[in-house]
Structures are given as structure tokens and as C-alpha cells.
């Protein structure tokens, strides 16, 4: 419930309003109160300051793929192989994440077309345990690549992650070379592999498949990096540049090919597929 609803409901002589969702949302960047419907219609981009809010896997797939795409079934992997427990059991964390999501884990794959071009799109959902990369994410990434190989089409991956999933230890880190092998297979097959870097893309994801694309696109002001700024600053003992690890800074220094507004993303990818997709035999 937002502040406006709380204040209104606290006034005794006014009838209380109840709604399944708030009518207003506060922009995390400029702090402006935005009408929820307007915010959603603007693809979760603040119309005042242009801040790109985070969106879930289903919203991302609907944004990029044409209607009628197929959603690949998410793989079932051995859960909690290390019987890990910190402040909570790993199994309890998974249950809590799944209660808020229609998907079993943080990586979803859709197979269809982008403006008529055959494509497979894999999306990492930060709202599911910070998009962390575990065995389920690594396996889903590879299944998406396999589908692209079988369809002989482009593989587009949208990254959003805090890094590897610590509850799976070395098994989560093994997803890095596993995914890297699949990007190599795409390259050998002559199929485009395009990465869209959304906020945030960090840790082991950045150190593997997020930075191995033929083309790297970033959303405006997305946080992209491996280690955190404080760790880097304390290690090199130097003041970091303004905007360090943000999309525009990385674009200026050659780490990212282009920074594209969310509303233009599908059209930009479709244009690239015109150039990169293998020609079909007549």
C-alpha cells in the first residue's frame, strides 16, 4: 500500500478504498510519484527522468518476441545438492521465490520470432533470488542455445543477475564454462549471439556469457560489472571515475556496442538480425 492510500484510509470520515494493487509507484531515481498504469504503458520507464525499471521474465519476453511464441519448459535439476543453510535453508529460499513467481527458477526461454525473424530469447529475472546463476539457470541457458542450434537461428539473452548462487557453491561456478561452451558452439554454427545487458548484470554472469556476445546492447544507466565498486576501490586504492560501471561509461570505453532505450530495443535487434542471420536457401 502506498503513502497516498495509507493517508486516505487514516481519515475516519472517508470510505476506505481497497485495491489488489497500488495506483501509484515512486520512481527510484527521481522519486516522482507516477501513475501505475502510465508507468506500465511506458514499459516501466519513468516518463520524467527516463529511469529504466526492472521487469520480470514474462514482461521481457512479451516485449521482444512476436505474439504466439513458445515458452520452453524449465529444467528440473537436483535441488540443494549441498544441503546449504545460512540464516534460512536453501530449500526455504527456493519455495519463497517460487511463491512470488510463475517460474521454477531465474532463467526463462522463449522460442519464436522477432519482427518475423526466427529467434530464441533467454531472459534472466532479477526478482527470482537476484537472478543468481545456479544449475537451473545454467541448464536453461544451454537449453536455449540448443534450441537456437536446432532452429538455426539467433540466440538473444537478456542478463540481470547479482552473480553466482552461493548456496550451490562450486556447482554454480561450473555453469560459467558450461555456458561458455554453448556460446562457442553458436559461433561455430555461424549463428548470432546477442546479449542485452539490463540492470544489474554483475559477478559470474558478467564474467561468462554476458560478455561473450557478437553484439552487446545495454539499457540506459544499467549497472554492469564484475566486482562491486567498493571492492575495486579498496583494492586499487584509487578514486573511481564518475559513472563507473554504468552502461554509458562502458559504451564510451568500448565494453558495450550500444545503449538502447527499451522502447527501441525490439526494432534494434530486428535490424541487427537482418544483417547477422544466416541467409536461407531459396
PDB file of N, CA, C and O in Angstrom, residues 19-85:
ATOM      1  N   UNK A  19      -7.706  -2.112  -2.986  1.00  0.00           N
ATOM      2  CA  UNK A  19      -7.365  -2.468  -4.370  1.00  0.00           C
ATOM      3  C   UNK A  19      -6.317  -3.559  -4.330  1.00  0.00           C
ATOM      4  O   UNK A  19      -5.499  -3.629  -3.415  1.00  0.00           O
ATOM      5  N   UNK A  20      -6.343  -4.441  -5.343  1.00  0.00           N
ATOM      6  CA  UNK A  20      -5.380  -5.520  -5.391  1.00  0.00           C
ATOM      7  C   UNK A  20      -3.972  -4.993  -5.645  1.00  0.00           C
ATOM      8  O   UNK A  20      -2.996  -5.655  -5.349  1.00  0.00           O
ATOM      9  N   UNK A  21      -3.846  -3.794  -6.210  1.00  0.00           N
ATOM     10  CA  UNK A  21      -2.528  -3.216  -6.421  1.00  0.00           C
ATOM     11  C   UNK A  21      -2.598  -1.706  -6.283  1.00  0.00           C
ATOM     12  O   UNK A  21      -3.658  -1.088  -6.408  1.00  0.00           O
ATOM     13  N   UNK A  22      -1.459  -1.110  -5.983  1.00  0.00           N
ATOM     14  CA  UNK A  22      -1.404   0.332  -5.807  1.00  0.00           C
ATOM     15  C   UNK A  22      -1.624   1.049  -7.131  1.00  0.00           C
ATOM     16  O   UNK A  22      -1.291   0.536  -8.198  1.00  0.00           O
ATOM     17  N   UNK A  23      -2.173   2.264  -7.040  1.00  0.00           N
ATOM     18  CA  UNK A  23      -2.403   3.065  -8.229  1.00  0.00           C
ATOM     19  C   UNK A  23      -1.200   3.931  -8.569  1.00  0.00           C
ATOM     20  O   UNK A  23      -1.127   4.482  -9.662  1.00  0.00           O
ATOM     21  N   UNK A  24      -0.264   4.044  -7.617  1.00  0.00           N
ATOM     22  CA  UNK A  24       0.888   4.914  -7.812  1.00  0.00           C
ATOM     23  C   UNK A  24       2.178   4.154  -7.521  1.00  0.00           C
ATOM     24  O   UNK A  24       2.193   3.200  -6.768  1.00  0.00           O
ATOM     25  N   UNK A  25       3.244   4.580  -8.173  1.00  0.00           N
ATOM     26  CA  UNK A  25       4.565   3.992  -7.937  1.00  0.00           C
ATOM     27  C   UNK A  25       5.582   5.121  -7.901  1.00  0.00           C
ATOM     28  O   UNK A  25       5.440   6.114  -8.625  1.00  0.00           O
ATOM     29  N   UNK A  26       6.574   5.006  -7.026  1.00  0.00           N
ATOM     30  CA  UNK A  26       7.598   6.045  -6.916  1.00  0.00           C
ATOM     31  C   UNK A  26       8.813   5.646  -7.745  1.00  0.00           C
ATOM     32  O   UNK A  26       9.331   4.540  -7.621  1.00  0.00           O
ATOM     33  N   UNK A  27       9.250   6.565  -8.598  1.00  0.00           N
ATOM     34  CA  UNK A  27      10.452   6.310  -9.394  1.00  0.00           C
ATOM     35  C   UNK A  27      11.649   6.225  -8.457  1.00  0.00           C
ATOM     36  O   UNK A  27      11.896   7.147  -7.670  1.00  0.00           O
ATOM     37  N   UNK A  28      12.437   5.142  -8.505  1.00  0.00           N
ATOM     38  CA  UNK A  28      13.587   5.007  -7.604  1.00  0.00           C
ATOM     39  C   UNK A  28      14.723   5.973  -7.913  1.00  0.00           C
ATOM     40  O   UNK A  28      15.631   6.141  -7.115  1.00  0.00           O
ATOM     41  N   UNK A  29      14.662   6.626  -9.074  1.00  0.00           N
ATOM     42  CA  UNK A  29      15.721   7.557  -9.451  1.00  0.00           C
ATOM     43  C   UNK A  29      15.378   9.000  -9.091  1.00  0.00           C
ATOM     44  O   UNK A  29      16.062   9.646  -8.311  1.00  0.00           O
ATOM     45  N   UNK A  30      14.266   9.528  -9.654  1.00  0.00           N
ATOM     46  CA  UNK A  30      13.914  10.937  -9.414  1.00  0.00           C
ATOM     47  C   UNK A  30      12.919  11.110  -8.272  1.00  0.00           C
ATOM     48  O   UNK A  30      12.595  12.244  -7.904  1.00  0.00           O
ATOM     49  N   UNK A  31      12.398   9.988  -7.728  1.00  0.00           N
ATOM     50  CA  UNK A  31      11.463   9.996  -6.596  1.00  0.00           C
ATOM     51  C   UNK A  31      10.086  10.578  -6.934  1.00  0.00           C
ATOM     52  O   UNK A  31       9.288  10.846  -6.039  1.00  0.00           O
ATOM     53  N   UNK A  32       9.803  10.801  -8.205  1.00  0.00           N
ATOM     54  CA  UNK A  32       8.488  11.294  -8.605  1.00  0.00           C
ATOM     55  C   UNK A  32       7.433  10.197  -8.438  1.00  0.00           C
ATOM     56  O   UNK A  32       7.715   9.021  -8.677  1.00  0.00           O
ATOM     57  N   UNK A  33       6.221  10.595  -8.031  1.00  0.00           N
ATOM     58  CA  UNK A  33       5.117   9.652  -7.965  1.00  0.00           C
ATOM     59  C   UNK A  33       4.491   9.524  -9.351  1.00  0.00           C
ATOM     60  O   UNK A  33       4.119  10.532  -9.969  1.00  0.00           O
ATOM     61  N   UNK A  34       4.400   8.303  -9.837  1.00  0.00           N
ATOM     62  CA  UNK A  34       3.905   8.045 -11.184  1.00  0.00           C
ATOM     63  C   UNK A  34       2.626   7.220 -11.121  1.00  0.00           C
ATOM     64  O   UNK A  34       2.493   6.332 -10.276  1.00  0.00           O
ATOM     65  N   UNK A  35       1.709   7.511 -12.022  1.00  0.00           N
ATOM     66  CA  UNK A  35       0.502   6.708 -12.131  1.00  0.00           C
ATOM     67  C   UNK A  35       0.899   5.329 -12.647  1.00  0.00           C
ATOM     68  O   UNK A  35       1.553   5.203 -13.685  1.00  0.00           O
ATOM     69  N   UNK A  36       0.515   4.295 -11.915  1.00  0.00           N
ATOM     70  CA  UNK A  36       0.956   2.932 -12.223  1.00  0.00           C
ATOM     71  C   UNK A  36       0.643   2.524 -13.653  1.00  0.00           C
ATOM     72  O   UNK A  36       1.480   1.939 -14.346  1.00  0.00           O
ATOM     73  N   UNK A  37      -0.551   2.838 -14.123  1.00  0.00           N
ATOM     74  CA  UNK A  37      -0.935   2.452 -15.478  1.00  0.00           C
ATOM     75  C   UNK A  37      -0.051   3.152 -16.510  1.00  0.00           C
ATOM     76  O   UNK A  37       0.373   2.548 -17.495  1.00  0.00           O
ATOM     77  N   UNK A  38       0.238   4.429 -16.275  1.00  0.00           N
ATOM     78  CA  UNK A  38       1.104   5.169 -17.190  1.00  0.00           C
ATOM     79  C   UNK A  38       2.509   4.570 -17.199  1.00  0.00           C
ATOM     80  O   UNK A  38       3.142   4.447 -18.252  1.00  0.00           O
ATOM     81  N   UNK A  39       2.976   4.189 -16.023  1.00  0.00           N
ATOM     82  CA  UNK A  39       4.310   3.586 -15.882  1.00  0.00           C
ATOM     83  C   UNK A  39       4.384   2.269 -16.648  1.00  0.00           C
ATOM     84  O   UNK A  39       5.355   2.000 -17.363  1.00  0.00           O
ATOM     85  N   UNK A  40       3.358   1.442 -16.528  1.00  0.00           N
ATOM     86  CA  UNK A  40       3.328   0.155 -17.223  1.00  0.00           C
ATOM     87  C   UNK A  40       3.243   0.351 -18.735  1.00  0.00           C
ATOM     88  O   UNK A  40       3.909  -0.346 -19.497  1.00  0.00           O
ATOM     89  N   UNK A  41       2.406   1.287 -19.160  1.00  0.00           N
ATOM     90  CA  UNK A  41       2.265   1.544 -20.597  1.00  0.00           C
ATOM     91  C   UNK A  41       3.556   2.087 -21.200  1.00  0.00           C
ATOM     92  O   UNK A  41       3.807   1.926 -22.398  1.00  0.00           O
ATOM     93  N   UNK A  42       4.378   2.701 -20.362  1.00  0.00           N
ATOM     94  CA  UNK A  42       5.668   3.228 -20.813  1.00  0.00           C
ATOM     95  C   UNK A  42       6.789   2.212 -20.619  1.00  0.00           C
ATOM     96  O   UNK A  42       7.967   2.575 -20.545  1.00  0.00           O
ATOM     97  N   UNK A  43       6.410   0.916 -20.529  1.00  0.00           N
ATOM     98  CA  UNK A  43       7.366  -0.193 -20.423  1.00  0.00           C
ATOM     99  C   UNK A  43       8.223  -0.109 -19.165  1.00  0.00           C
ATOM    100  O   UNK A  43       9.392  -0.491 -19.159  1.00  0.00           O
ATOM    101  N   UNK A  44       7.634   0.388 -18.081  1.00  0.00           N
ATOM    102  CA  UNK A  44       8.323   0.532 -16.792  1.00  0.00           C
ATOM    103  C   UNK A  44       9.541   1.452 -16.899  1.00  0.00           C
ATOM    104  O   UNK A  44      10.575   1.222 -16.272  1.00  0.00           O
ATOM    105  N   UNK A  45       9.396   2.467 -17.728  1.00  0.00           N
ATOM    106  CA  UNK A  45      10.404   3.521 -17.852  1.00  0.00           C
ATOM    107  C   UNK A  45       9.780   4.814 -17.343  1.00  0.00           C
ATOM    108  O   UNK A  45       8.676   5.176 -17.762  1.00  0.00           O
ATOM    109  N   UNK A  46      10.471   5.497 -16.442  1.00  0.00           N
ATOM    110  CA  UNK A  46       9.939   6.737 -15.880  1.00  0.00           C
ATOM    111  C   UNK A  46       9.800   7.794 -16.980  1.00  0.00           C
ATOM    112  O   UNK A  46      10.791   8.128 -17.647  1.00  0.00           O
ATOM    113  N   UNK A  47       8.601   8.332 -17.203  1.00  0.00           N
ATOM    114  CA  UNK A  47       8.423   9.352 -18.245  1.00  0.00           C
ATOM    115  C   UNK A  47       9.044  10.692 -17.864  1.00  0.00           C
ATOM    116  O   UNK A  47       9.189  11.572 -18.706  1.00  0.00           O
ATOM    117  N   UNK A  48       9.421  10.862 -16.595  1.00  0.00           N
ATOM    118  CA  UNK A  48      10.017  12.114 -16.136  1.00  0.00           C
ATOM    119  C   UNK A  48      11.525  12.134 -16.352  1.00  0.00           C
ATOM    120  O   UNK A  48      12.065  13.069 -16.941  1.00  0.00           O
ATOM    121  N   UNK A  49      12.218  11.094 -15.869  1.00  0.00           N
ATOM    122  CA  UNK A  49      13.686  11.105 -15.913  1.00  0.00           C
ATOM    123  C   UNK A  49      14.274  10.030 -16.822  1.00  0.00           C
ATOM    124  O   UNK A  49      15.485  10.004 -17.040  1.00  0.00           O
ATOM    125  N   UNK A  50      13.441   9.104 -17.332  1.00  0.00           N
ATOM    126  CA  UNK A  50      13.938   8.060 -18.225  1.00  0.00           C
ATOM    127  C   UNK A  50      14.541   6.863 -17.528  1.00  0.00           C
ATOM    128  O   UNK A  50      15.122   5.990 -18.185  1.00  0.00           O
ATOM    129  N   UNK A  51      14.398   6.781 -16.195  1.00  0.00           N
ATOM    130  CA  UNK A  51      14.940   5.626 -15.471  1.00  0.00           C
ATOM    131  C   UNK A  51      14.260   4.343 -15.940  1.00  0.00           C
ATOM    132  O   UNK A  51      13.028   4.268 -16.012  1.00  0.00           O
ATOM    133  N   UNK A  52      15.051   3.327 -16.263  1.00  0.00           N
ATOM    134  CA  UNK A  52      14.533   2.036 -16.705  1.00  0.00           C
ATOM    135  C   UNK A  52      14.352   1.113 -15.502  1.00  0.00           C
ATOM    136  O   UNK A  52      15.332   0.640 -14.913  1.00  0.00           O
ATOM    137  N   UNK A  53      13.113   0.871 -15.124  1.00  0.00           N
ATOM    138  CA  UNK A  53      12.833  -0.027 -14.018  1.00  0.00           C
ATOM    139  C   UNK A  53      13.028  -1.481 -14.418  1.00  0.00           C
ATOM    140  O   UNK A  53      13.070  -1.825 -15.603  1.00  0.00           O
ATOM    141  N   UNK A  54      13.147  -2.324 -13.429  1.00  0.00           N
ATOM    142  CA  UNK A  54      13.335  -3.756 -13.693  1.00  0.00           C
ATOM    143  C   UNK A  54      12.004  -4.398 -14.029  1.00  0.00           C
ATOM    144  O   UNK A  54      10.975  -4.090 -13.437  1.00  0.00           O
ATOM    145  N   UNK A  55      12.021  -5.308 -15.003  1.00  0.00           N
ATOM    146  CA  UNK A  55      10.813  -6.027 -15.396  1.00  0.00           C
ATOM    147  C   UNK A  55      11.083  -7.522 -15.318  1.00  0.00           C
ATOM    148  O   UNK A  55      12.239  -7.968 -15.368  1.00  0.00           O
ATOM    149  N   UNK A  56      10.014  -8.307 -15.173  1.00  0.00           N
ATOM    150  CA  UNK A  56      10.196  -9.743 -14.994  1.00  0.00           C
ATOM    151  C   UNK A  56      10.351 -10.473 -16.332  1.00  0.00           C
ATOM    152  O   UNK A  56      10.282  -9.864 -17.403  1.00  0.00           O
ATOM    153  N   UNK A  57      10.546 -11.763 -16.254  1.00  0.00           N
ATOM    154  CA  UNK A  57      10.833 -12.561 -17.454  1.00  0.00           C
ATOM    155  C   UNK A  57       9.680 -12.544 -18.448  1.00  0.00           C
ATOM    156  O   UNK A  57       9.891 -12.393 -19.660  1.00  0.00           O
ATOM    157  N   UNK A  58       8.440 -12.681 -17.968  1.00  0.00           N
ATOM    158  CA  UNK A  58       7.293 -12.714 -18.868  1.00  0.00           C
ATOM    159  C   UNK A  58       7.123 -11.380 -19.588  1.00  0.00           C
ATOM    160  O   UNK A  58       6.817 -11.340 -20.789  1.00  0.00           O
ATOM    161  N   UNK A  59       7.319 -10.284 -18.866  1.00  0.00           N
ATOM    162  CA  UNK A  59       7.219  -8.958 -19.485  1.00  0.00           C
ATOM    163  C   UNK A  59       8.301  -8.762 -20.535  1.00  0.00           C
ATOM    164  O   UNK A  59       8.056  -8.201 -21.599  1.00  0.00           O
ATOM    165  N   UNK A  60       9.488  -9.242 -20.238  1.00  0.00           N
ATOM    166  CA  UNK A  60      10.606  -9.095 -21.182  1.00  0.00           C
ATOM    167  C   UNK A  60      10.373  -9.920 -22.439  1.00  0.00           C
ATOM    168  O   UNK A  60      10.610  -9.444 -23.562  1.00  0.00           O
ATOM    169  N   UNK A  61       9.920 -11.144 -22.287  1.00  0.00           N
ATOM    170  CA  UNK A  61       9.670 -11.995 -23.454  1.00  0.00           C
ATOM    171  C   UNK A  61       8.563 -11.412 -24.326  1.00  0.00           C
ATOM    172  O   UNK A  61       8.660 -11.412 -25.550  1.00  0.00           O
ATOM    173  N   UNK A  62       7.504 -10.890 -23.686  1.00  0.00           N
ATOM    174  CA  UNK A  62       6.411 -10.281 -24.450  1.00  0.00           C
ATOM    175  C   UNK A  62       6.875  -9.022 -25.167  1.00  0.00           C
ATOM    176  O   UNK A  62       6.362  -8.683 -26.247  1.00  0.00           O
ATOM    177  N   UNK A  63       7.834  -8.323 -24.584  1.00  0.00           N
ATOM    178  CA  UNK A  63       8.363  -7.109 -25.195  1.00  0.00           C
ATOM    179  C   UNK A  63       9.168  -7.415 -26.454  1.00  0.00           C
ATOM    180  O   UNK A  63       9.070  -6.696 -27.454  1.00  0.00           O
ATOM    181  N   UNK A  64       9.956  -8.485 -26.432  1.00  0.00           N
ATOM    182  CA  UNK A  64      10.889  -8.759 -27.519  1.00  0.00           C
ATOM    183  C   UNK A  64      10.337  -9.683 -28.606  1.00  0.00           C
ATOM    184  O   UNK A  64      10.623  -9.494 -29.786  1.00  0.00           O
ATOM    185  N   UNK A  65       9.571 -10.677 -28.220  1.00  0.00           N
ATOM    186  CA  UNK A  65       9.101 -11.671 -29.183  1.00  0.00           C
ATOM    187  C   UNK A  65       7.723 -11.321 -29.741  1.00  0.00           C
ATOM    188  O   UNK A  65       6.903 -10.690 -29.063  1.00  0.00           O
ATOM    189  N   UNK A  66       7.487 -11.740 -30.982  1.00  0.00           N
ATOM    190  CA  UNK A  66       6.161 -11.575 -31.575  1.00  0.00           C
ATOM    191  C   UNK A  66       5.167 -12.477 -30.855  1.00  0.00           C
ATOM    192  O   UNK A  66       5.551 -13.451 -30.184  1.00  0.00           O
ATOM    193  N   UNK A  67       3.898 -12.177 -31.005  1.00  0.00           N
ATOM    194  CA  UNK A  67       2.859 -12.992 -30.368  1.00  0.00           C
ATOM    195  C   UNK A  67       2.918 -14.432 -30.873  1.00  0.00           C
ATOM    196  O   UNK A  67       3.283 -14.698 -32.010  1.00  0.00           O
ATOM    197  N   UNK A  68       2.544 -15.354 -29.979  1.00  0.00           N
ATOM    198  CA  UNK A  68       2.497 -16.762 -30.357  1.00  0.00           C
ATOM    199  C   UNK A  68       3.778 -17.527 -30.133  1.00  0.00           C
ATOM    200  O   UNK A  68       3.937 -18.643 -30.642  1.00  0.00           O
ATOM    201  N   UNK A  69       4.718 -16.983 -29.364  1.00  0.00           N
ATOM    202  CA  UNK A  69       5.971 -17.696 -29.116  1.00  0.00           C
ATOM    203  C   UNK A  69       5.746 -18.852 -28.139  1.00  0.00           C
ATOM    204  O   UNK A  69       4.780 -18.864 -27.370  1.00  0.00           O
ATOM    205  N   UNK A  70       6.663 -19.814 -28.187  1.00  0.00           N
ATOM    206  CA  UNK A  70       6.616 -20.959 -27.282  1.00  0.00           C
ATOM    207  C   UNK A  70       7.526 -20.703 -26.086  1.00  0.00           C
ATOM    208  O   UNK A  70       8.649 -20.211 -26.238  1.00  0.00           O
ATOM    209  N   UNK A  71       7.050 -21.057 -24.910  1.00  0.00           N
ATOM    210  CA  UNK A  71       7.851 -20.948 -23.697  1.00  0.00           C
ATOM    211  C   UNK A  71       8.413 -22.326 -23.368  1.00  0.00           C
ATOM    212  O   UNK A  71       7.655 -23.278 -23.157  1.00  0.00           O
ATOM    213  N   UNK A  72       9.723 -22.452 -23.377  1.00  0.00           N
ATOM    214  CA  UNK A  72      10.346 -23.739 -23.101  1.00  0.00           C
ATOM    215  C   UNK A  72      10.146 -24.114 -21.638  1.00  0.00           C
ATOM    216  O   UNK A  72      10.197 -23.247 -20.749  1.00  0.00           O
ATOM    217  N   UNK A  73       9.918 -25.385 -21.405  1.00  0.00           N
ATOM    218  CA  UNK A  73       9.762 -25.859 -20.028  1.00  0.00           C
ATOM    219  C   UNK A  73      11.099 -25.737 -19.302  1.00  0.00           C
ATOM    220  O   UNK A  73      12.141 -26.138 -19.825  1.00  0.00           O
ATOM    221  N   UNK A  74      11.068 -25.183 -18.113  1.00  0.00           N
ATOM    222  CA  UNK A  74      12.307 -25.005 -17.365  1.00  0.00           C
ATOM    223  C   UNK A  74      12.811 -26.349 -16.843  1.00  0.00           C
ATOM    224  O   UNK A  74      12.033 -27.204 -16.426  1.00  0.00           O
ATOM    225  N   UNK A  75      14.129 -26.541 -16.886  1.00  0.00           N
ATOM    226  CA  UNK A  75      14.692 -27.841 -16.499  1.00  0.00           C
ATOM    227  C   UNK A  75      14.578 -28.106 -15.010  1.00  0.00           C
ATOM    228  O   UNK A  75      14.598 -27.174 -14.196  1.00  0.00           O
ATOM    229  N   UNK A  76      14.436 -29.362 -14.682  1.00  0.00           N
ATOM    230  CA  UNK A  76      14.455 -29.765 -13.280  1.00  0.00           C
ATOM    231  C   UNK A  76      15.845 -30.300 -12.964  1.00  0.00           C
ATOM    232  O   UNK A  76      16.318 -31.230 -13.619  1.00  0.00           O
ATOM    233  N   UNK A  77      16.492 -29.705 -12.000  1.00  0.00           N
ATOM    234  CA  UNK A  77      17.830 -30.124 -11.581  1.00  0.00           C
ATOM    235  C   UNK A  77      17.782 -30.532 -10.116  1.00  0.00           C
ATOM    236  O   UNK A  77      16.796 -30.274  -9.418  1.00  0.00           O
ATOM    237  N   UNK A  78      18.830 -31.161  -9.659  1.00  0.00           N
ATOM    238  CA  UNK A  78      18.897 -31.561  -8.250  1.00  0.00           C
ATOM    239  C   UNK A  78      18.943 -30.307  -7.388  1.00  0.00           C
ATOM    240  O   UNK A  78      19.805 -29.457  -7.552  1.00  0.00           O
ATOM    241  N   UNK A  79      17.994 -30.198  -6.478  1.00  0.00           N
ATOM    242  CA  UNK A  79      17.915 -29.018  -5.635  1.00  0.00           C
ATOM    243  C   UNK A  79      18.655 -29.233  -4.311  1.00  0.00           C
ATOM    244  O   UNK A  79      18.649 -30.320  -3.754  1.00  0.00           O
ATOM    245  N   UNK A  80      19.286 -28.167  -3.874  1.00  0.00           N
ATOM    246  CA  UNK A  80      20.025 -28.164  -2.613  1.00  0.00           C
ATOM    247  C   UNK A  80      21.007 -29.338  -2.519  1.00  0.00           C
ATOM    248  O   UNK A  80      20.983 -30.116  -1.557  1.00  0.00           O
ATOM    249  N   UNK A  81      21.887 -29.495  -3.510  1.00  0.00           N
ATOM    250  CA  UNK A  81      22.831 -30.614  -3.500  1.00  0.00           C
ATOM    251  C   UNK A  81      23.819 -30.562  -2.337  1.00  0.00           C
ATOM    252  O   UNK A  81      24.368 -31.599  -1.939  1.00  0.00           O
ATOM    253  N   UNK A  82      24.041 -29.367  -1.773  1.00  0.00           N
ATOM    254  CA  UNK A  82      24.998 -29.214  -0.665  1.00  0.00           C
ATOM    255  C   UNK A  82      24.315 -29.153   0.690  1.00  0.00           C
ATOM    256  O   UNK A  82      24.991 -28.985   1.712  1.00  0.00           O
ATOM    257  N   UNK A  83      22.979 -29.287   0.718  1.00  0.00           N
ATOM    258  CA  UNK A  83      22.213 -29.152   1.967  1.00  0.00           C
ATOM    259  C   UNK A  83      22.596 -27.861   2.678  1.00  0.00           C
ATOM    260  O   UNK A  83      22.898 -27.829   3.867  1.00  0.00           O
ATOM    261  N   UNK A  84      22.543 -26.771   1.910  1.00  0.00           N
ATOM    262  CA  UNK A  84      23.074 -25.491   2.378  1.00  0.00           C
ATOM    263  C   UNK A  84      22.072 -24.768   3.282  1.00  0.00           C
ATOM    264  O   UNK A  84      20.880 -24.765   3.031  1.00  0.00           O
ATOM    265  N   UNK A  85      22.621 -24.134   4.318  1.00  0.00           N
ATOM    266  CA  UNK A  85      21.788 -23.336   5.212  1.00  0.00           C
ATOM    267  C   UNK A  85      22.599 -22.154   5.718  1.00  0.00           C
ATOM    268  O   UNK A  85      23.701 -22.321   6.240  1.00  0.00           O
TER     269      UNK A  85
END
